[in-house]
PDB file of C-alpha atoms in Angstrom:
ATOM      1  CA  UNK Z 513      -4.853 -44.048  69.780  1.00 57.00           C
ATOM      2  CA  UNK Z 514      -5.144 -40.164  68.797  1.00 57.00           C
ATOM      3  CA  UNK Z 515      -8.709 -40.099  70.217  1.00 55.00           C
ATOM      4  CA  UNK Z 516      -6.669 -41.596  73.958  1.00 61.00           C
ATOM      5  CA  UNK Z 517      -4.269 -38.791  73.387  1.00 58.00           C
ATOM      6  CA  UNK Z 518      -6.753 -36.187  72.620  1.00 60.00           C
ATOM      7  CA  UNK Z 519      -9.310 -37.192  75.143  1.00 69.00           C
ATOM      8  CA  UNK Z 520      -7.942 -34.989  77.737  1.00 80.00           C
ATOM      9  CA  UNK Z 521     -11.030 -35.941  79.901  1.00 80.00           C
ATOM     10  CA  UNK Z 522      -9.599 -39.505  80.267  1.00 77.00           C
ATOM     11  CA  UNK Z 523      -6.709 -38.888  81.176  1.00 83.00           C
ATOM     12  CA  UNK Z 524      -7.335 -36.297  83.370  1.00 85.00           C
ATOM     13  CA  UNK Z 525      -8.966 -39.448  85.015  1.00 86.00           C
ATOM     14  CA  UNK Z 526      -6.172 -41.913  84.885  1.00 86.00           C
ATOM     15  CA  UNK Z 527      -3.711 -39.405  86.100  1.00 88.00           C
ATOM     16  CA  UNK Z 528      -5.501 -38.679  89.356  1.00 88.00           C
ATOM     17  CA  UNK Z 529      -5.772 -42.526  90.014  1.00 87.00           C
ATOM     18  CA  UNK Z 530      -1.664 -42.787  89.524  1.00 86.00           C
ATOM     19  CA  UNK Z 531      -1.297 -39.777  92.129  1.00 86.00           C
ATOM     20  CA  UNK Z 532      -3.483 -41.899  94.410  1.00 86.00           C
ATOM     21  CA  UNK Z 533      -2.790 -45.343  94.012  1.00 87.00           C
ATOM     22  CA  UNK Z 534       1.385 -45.607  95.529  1.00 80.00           C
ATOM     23  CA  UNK Z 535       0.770 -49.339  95.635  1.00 84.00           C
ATOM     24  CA  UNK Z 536       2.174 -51.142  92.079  1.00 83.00           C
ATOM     25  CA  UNK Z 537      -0.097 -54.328  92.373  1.00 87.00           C
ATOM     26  CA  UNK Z 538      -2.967 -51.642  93.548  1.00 88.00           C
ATOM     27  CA  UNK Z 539      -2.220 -49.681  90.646  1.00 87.00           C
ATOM     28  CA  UNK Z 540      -2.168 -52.992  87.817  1.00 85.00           C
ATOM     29  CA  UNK Z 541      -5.836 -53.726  89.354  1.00 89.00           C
ATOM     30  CA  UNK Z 542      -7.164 -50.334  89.199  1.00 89.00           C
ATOM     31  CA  UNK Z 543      -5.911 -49.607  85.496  1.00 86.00           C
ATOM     32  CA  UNK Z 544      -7.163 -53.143  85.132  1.00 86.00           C
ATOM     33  CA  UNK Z 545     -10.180 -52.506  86.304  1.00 90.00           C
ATOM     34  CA  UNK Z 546     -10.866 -49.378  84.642  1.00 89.00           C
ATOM     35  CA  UNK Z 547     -10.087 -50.835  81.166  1.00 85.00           C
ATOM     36  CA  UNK Z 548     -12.197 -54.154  81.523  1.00 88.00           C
ATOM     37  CA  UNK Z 549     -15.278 -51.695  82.378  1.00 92.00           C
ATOM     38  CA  UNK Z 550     -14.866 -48.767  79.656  1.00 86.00           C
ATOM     39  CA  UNK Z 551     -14.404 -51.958  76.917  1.00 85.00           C
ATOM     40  CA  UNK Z 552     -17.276 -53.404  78.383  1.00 90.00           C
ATOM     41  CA  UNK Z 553     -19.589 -50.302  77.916  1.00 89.00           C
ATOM     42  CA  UNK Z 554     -17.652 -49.126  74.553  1.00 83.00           C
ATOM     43  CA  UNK Z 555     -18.408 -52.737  72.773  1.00 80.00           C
ATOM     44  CA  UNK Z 556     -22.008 -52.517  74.365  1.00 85.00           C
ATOM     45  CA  UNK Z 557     -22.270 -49.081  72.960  1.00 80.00           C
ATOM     46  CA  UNK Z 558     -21.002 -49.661  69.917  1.00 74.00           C
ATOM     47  CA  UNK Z 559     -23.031 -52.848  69.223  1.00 77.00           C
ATOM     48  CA  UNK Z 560     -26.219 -51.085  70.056  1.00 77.00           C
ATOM     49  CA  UNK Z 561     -26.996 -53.239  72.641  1.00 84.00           C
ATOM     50  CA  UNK Z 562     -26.870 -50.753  75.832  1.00 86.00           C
ATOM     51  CA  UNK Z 563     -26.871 -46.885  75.365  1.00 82.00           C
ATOM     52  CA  UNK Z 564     -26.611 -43.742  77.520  1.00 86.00           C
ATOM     53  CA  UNK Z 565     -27.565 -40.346  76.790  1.00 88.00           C
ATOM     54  CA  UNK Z 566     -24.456 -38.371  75.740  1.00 86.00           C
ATOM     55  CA  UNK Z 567     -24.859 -34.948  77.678  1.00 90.00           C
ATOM     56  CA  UNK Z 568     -25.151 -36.351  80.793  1.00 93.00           C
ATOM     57  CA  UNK Z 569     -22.684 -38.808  80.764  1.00 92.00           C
ATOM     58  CA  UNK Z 570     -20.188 -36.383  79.875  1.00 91.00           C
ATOM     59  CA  UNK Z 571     -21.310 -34.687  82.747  1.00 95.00           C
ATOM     60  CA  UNK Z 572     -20.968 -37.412  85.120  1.00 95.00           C
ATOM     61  CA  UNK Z 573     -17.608 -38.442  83.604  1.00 93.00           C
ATOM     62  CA  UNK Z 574     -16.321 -34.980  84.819  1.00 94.00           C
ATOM     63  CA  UNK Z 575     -17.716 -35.378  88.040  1.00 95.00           C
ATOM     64  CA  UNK Z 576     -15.715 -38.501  88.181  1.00 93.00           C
ATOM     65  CA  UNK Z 577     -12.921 -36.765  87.466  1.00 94.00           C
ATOM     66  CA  UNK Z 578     -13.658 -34.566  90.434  1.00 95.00           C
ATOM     67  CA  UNK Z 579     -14.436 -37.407  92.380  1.00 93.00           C
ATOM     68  CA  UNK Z 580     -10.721 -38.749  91.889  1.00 92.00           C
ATOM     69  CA  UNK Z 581      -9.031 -35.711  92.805  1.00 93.00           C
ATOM     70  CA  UNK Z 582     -11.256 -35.299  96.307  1.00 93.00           C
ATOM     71  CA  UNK Z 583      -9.593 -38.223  96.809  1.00 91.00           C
ATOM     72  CA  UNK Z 584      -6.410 -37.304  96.564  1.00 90.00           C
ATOM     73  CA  UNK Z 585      -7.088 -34.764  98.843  1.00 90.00           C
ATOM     74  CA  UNK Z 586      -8.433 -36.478 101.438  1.00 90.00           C
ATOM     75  CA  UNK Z 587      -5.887 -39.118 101.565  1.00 87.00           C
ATOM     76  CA  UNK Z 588      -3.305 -36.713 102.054  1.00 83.00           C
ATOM     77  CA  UNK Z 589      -5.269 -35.352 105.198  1.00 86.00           C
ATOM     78  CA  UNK Z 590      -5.234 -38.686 106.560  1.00 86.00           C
ATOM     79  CA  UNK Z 591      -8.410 -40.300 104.884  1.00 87.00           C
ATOM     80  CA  UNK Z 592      -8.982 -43.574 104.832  1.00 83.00           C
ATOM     81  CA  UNK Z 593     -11.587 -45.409 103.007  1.00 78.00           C
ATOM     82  CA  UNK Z 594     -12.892 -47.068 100.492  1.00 78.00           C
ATOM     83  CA  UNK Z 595     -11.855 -45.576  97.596  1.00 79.00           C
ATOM     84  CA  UNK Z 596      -7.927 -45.392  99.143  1.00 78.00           C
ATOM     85  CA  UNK Z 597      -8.080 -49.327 100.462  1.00 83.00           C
ATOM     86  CA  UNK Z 598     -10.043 -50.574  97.058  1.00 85.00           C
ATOM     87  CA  UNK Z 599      -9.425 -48.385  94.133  1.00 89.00           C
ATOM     88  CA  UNK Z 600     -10.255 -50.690  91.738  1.00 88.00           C
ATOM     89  CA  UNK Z 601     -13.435 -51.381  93.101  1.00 87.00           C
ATOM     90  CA  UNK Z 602     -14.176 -47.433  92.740  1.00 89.00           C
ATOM     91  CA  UNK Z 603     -12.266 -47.136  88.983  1.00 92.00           C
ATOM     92  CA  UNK Z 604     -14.726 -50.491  88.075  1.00 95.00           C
ATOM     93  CA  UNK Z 605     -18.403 -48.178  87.662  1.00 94.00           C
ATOM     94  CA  UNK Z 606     -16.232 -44.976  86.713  1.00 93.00           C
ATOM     95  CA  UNK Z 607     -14.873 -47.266  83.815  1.00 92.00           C
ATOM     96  CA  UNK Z 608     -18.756 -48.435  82.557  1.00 93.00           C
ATOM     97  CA  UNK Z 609     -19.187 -44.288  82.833  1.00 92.00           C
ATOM     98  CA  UNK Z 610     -16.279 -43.722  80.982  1.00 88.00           C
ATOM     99  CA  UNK Z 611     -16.736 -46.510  78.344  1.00 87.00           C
ATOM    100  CA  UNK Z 612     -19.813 -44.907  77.202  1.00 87.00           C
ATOM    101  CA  UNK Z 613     -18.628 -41.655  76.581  1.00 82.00           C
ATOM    102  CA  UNK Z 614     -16.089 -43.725  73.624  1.00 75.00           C
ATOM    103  CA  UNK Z 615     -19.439 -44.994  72.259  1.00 74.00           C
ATOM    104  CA  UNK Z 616     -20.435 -41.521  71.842  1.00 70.00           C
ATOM    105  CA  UNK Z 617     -17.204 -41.183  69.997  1.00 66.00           C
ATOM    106  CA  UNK Z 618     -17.160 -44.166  67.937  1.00 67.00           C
ATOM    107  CA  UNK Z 619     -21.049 -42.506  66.679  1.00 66.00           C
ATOM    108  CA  UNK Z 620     -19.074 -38.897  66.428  1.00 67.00           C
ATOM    109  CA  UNK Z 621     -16.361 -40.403  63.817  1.00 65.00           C
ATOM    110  CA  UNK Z 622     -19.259 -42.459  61.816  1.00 66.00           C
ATOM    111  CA  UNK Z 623     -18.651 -45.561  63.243  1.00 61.00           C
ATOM    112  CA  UNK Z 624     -21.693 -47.990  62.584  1.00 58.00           C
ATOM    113  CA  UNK Z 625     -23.375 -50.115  64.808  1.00 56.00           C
ATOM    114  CA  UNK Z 626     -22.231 -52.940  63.210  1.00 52.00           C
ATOM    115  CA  UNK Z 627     -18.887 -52.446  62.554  1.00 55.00           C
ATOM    116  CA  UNK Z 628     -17.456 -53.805  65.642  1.00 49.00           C
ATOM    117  CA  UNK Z 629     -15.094 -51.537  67.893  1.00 58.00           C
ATOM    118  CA  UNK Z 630     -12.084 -53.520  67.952  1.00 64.00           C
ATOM    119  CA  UNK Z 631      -9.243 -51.644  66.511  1.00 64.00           C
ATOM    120  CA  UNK Z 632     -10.945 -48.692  68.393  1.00 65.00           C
ATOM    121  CA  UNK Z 633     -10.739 -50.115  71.481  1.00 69.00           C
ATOM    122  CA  UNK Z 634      -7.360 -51.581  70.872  1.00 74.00           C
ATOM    123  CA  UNK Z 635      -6.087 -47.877  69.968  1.00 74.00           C
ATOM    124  CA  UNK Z 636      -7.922 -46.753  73.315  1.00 73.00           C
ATOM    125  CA  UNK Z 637      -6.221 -49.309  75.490  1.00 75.00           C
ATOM    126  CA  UNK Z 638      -2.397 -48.677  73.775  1.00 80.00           C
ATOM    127  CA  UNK Z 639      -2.861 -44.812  73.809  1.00 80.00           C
ATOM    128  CA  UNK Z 640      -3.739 -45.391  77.940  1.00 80.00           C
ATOM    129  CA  UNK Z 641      -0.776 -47.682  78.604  1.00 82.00           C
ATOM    130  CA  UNK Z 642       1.602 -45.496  76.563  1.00 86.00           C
ATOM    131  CA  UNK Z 643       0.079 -42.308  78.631  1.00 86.00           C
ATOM    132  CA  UNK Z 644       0.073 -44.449  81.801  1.00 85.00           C
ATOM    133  CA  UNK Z 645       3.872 -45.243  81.196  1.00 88.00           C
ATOM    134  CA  UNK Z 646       5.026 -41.470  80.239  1.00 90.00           C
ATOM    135  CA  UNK Z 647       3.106 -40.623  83.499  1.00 88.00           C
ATOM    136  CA  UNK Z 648       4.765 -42.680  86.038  1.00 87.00           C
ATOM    137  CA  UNK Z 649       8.049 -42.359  84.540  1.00 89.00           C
ATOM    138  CA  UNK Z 650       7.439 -38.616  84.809  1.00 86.00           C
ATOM    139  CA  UNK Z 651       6.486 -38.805  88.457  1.00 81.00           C
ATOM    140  CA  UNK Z 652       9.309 -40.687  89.039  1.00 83.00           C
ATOM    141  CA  UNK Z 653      11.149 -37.575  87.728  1.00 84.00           C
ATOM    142  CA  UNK Z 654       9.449 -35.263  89.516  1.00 77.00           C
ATOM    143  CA  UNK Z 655       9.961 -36.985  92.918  1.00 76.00           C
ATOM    144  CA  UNK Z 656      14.336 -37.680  91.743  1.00 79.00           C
ATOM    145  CA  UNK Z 657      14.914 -34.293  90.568  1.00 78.00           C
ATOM    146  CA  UNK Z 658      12.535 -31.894  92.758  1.00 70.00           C
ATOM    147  CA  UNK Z 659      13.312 -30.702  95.952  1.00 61.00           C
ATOM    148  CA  UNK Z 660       9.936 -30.113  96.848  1.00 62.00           C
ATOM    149  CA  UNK Z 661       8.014 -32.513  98.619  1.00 69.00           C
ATOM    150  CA  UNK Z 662       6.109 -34.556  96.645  1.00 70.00           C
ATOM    151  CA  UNK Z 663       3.185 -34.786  98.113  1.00 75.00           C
ATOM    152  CA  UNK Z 664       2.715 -31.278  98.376  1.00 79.00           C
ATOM    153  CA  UNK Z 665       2.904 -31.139  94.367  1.00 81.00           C
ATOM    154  CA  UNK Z 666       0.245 -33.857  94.329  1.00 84.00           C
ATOM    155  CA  UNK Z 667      -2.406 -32.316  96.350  1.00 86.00           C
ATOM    156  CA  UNK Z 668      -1.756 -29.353  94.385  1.00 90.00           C
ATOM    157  CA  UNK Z 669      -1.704 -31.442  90.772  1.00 90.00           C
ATOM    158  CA  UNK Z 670      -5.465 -32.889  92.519  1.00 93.00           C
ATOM    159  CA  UNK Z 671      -6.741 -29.079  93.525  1.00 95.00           C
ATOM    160  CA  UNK Z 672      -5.940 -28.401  89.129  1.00 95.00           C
ATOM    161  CA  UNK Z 673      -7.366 -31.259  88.176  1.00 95.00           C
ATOM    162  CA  UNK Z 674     -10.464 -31.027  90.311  1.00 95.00           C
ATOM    163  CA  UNK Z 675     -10.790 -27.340  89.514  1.00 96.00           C
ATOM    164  CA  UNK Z 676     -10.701 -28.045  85.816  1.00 95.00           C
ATOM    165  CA  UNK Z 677     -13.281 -30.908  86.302  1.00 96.00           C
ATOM    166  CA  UNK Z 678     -15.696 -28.935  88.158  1.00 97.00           C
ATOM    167  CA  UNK Z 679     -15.294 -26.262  85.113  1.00 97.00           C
ATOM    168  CA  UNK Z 680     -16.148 -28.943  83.068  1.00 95.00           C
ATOM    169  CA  UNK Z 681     -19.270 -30.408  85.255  1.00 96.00           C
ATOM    170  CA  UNK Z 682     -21.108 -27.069  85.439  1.00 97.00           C
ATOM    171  CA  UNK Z 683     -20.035 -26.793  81.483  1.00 96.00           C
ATOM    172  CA  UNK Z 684     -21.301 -29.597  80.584  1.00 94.00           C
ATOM    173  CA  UNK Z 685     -24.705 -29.349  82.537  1.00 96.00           C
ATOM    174  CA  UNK Z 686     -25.257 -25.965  81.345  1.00 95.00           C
ATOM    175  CA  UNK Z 687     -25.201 -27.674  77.878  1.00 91.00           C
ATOM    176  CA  UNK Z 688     -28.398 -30.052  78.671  1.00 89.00           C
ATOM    177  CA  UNK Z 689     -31.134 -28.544  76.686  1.00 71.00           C
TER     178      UNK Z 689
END
């Protein structure tokens, strides 16, 4: 769970998919989604049985994290597409992405390949619902107490986020070598 709550990355992913998503059942599939993929990937990882090269998947799981908050973006200009209509269908592949960036932490804290990722994973998935909780009650806040409109703060919490993100792309790529 402190590896969720330190993992700024990830959340900086699930918190762009909460601005998006205004849809509750939308929302349960997407989170849904997301966590069935990244435990897929994470197990797979972990196990030895599928790996990924570490640099650029951290890369990719910041452009991700861009790719979120473009979204935002555009929906607020009036976009409509895929990603807006299906988000779980778009947080699915971001999740495999994300899932083996943990297996590159599970290797970073000495975790064997044979010592199977459960309690990991089942720290992962309680940190997200606990951040995923504190979030929404928080933009529930936000759109109670604020008199500014709300959707104005969200494209401006998506420009942030995809700023940082892009930071951390270039960052990250410079760091292949």
């Amino acid at each position: 769970m402190q590896h969720i709550m330190l993992g700024i990355d990830h959340l900086l992913f699930v918190l762009p998919m909460l601005l998006l998503i205004c849809k509750p059942k939308a929302l349960v599939l997407t989170v849904t989604s997301f966590t069935v993929a990244h435990s897929i990937t994470l197990v797979f990882a972990a196990l030895g049985i599928a790996s990924a090269p570490q640099p650029p998947v951290e890369a990719l799981v910041a452009l991700s994290i861009m790719f979120v908050a473009s979204e935002i973006i555009r929906t607020a200009r009036g976009h409509v597409d895929l990603s807006s209509r299906y988000p779980w269908l778009i947080s699915f592949p971001f999740g495999l992405l994300h899932g083996f960036g943990f297996g590159g932490a599970l290797r970073e804290i000495g975790l064997s390949q044979g010592d199977v990722p459960l309690a990991f994973n089942l720290g992962i998935e309680a940190g997200q619902l606990v951040f995923v909780a504190v979030a929404l009650a928080a933009i529930a806040s936000f759109r109670l107490l604020l008199v500014l409109d709300f959707s104005r703060l969200r494209f401006w919490f998506a420009y942030l986020i995809g700023t940082l993100s892009a930071f951390w792309f270039v960052q990250r790529v410079a760091g292949f070598g």
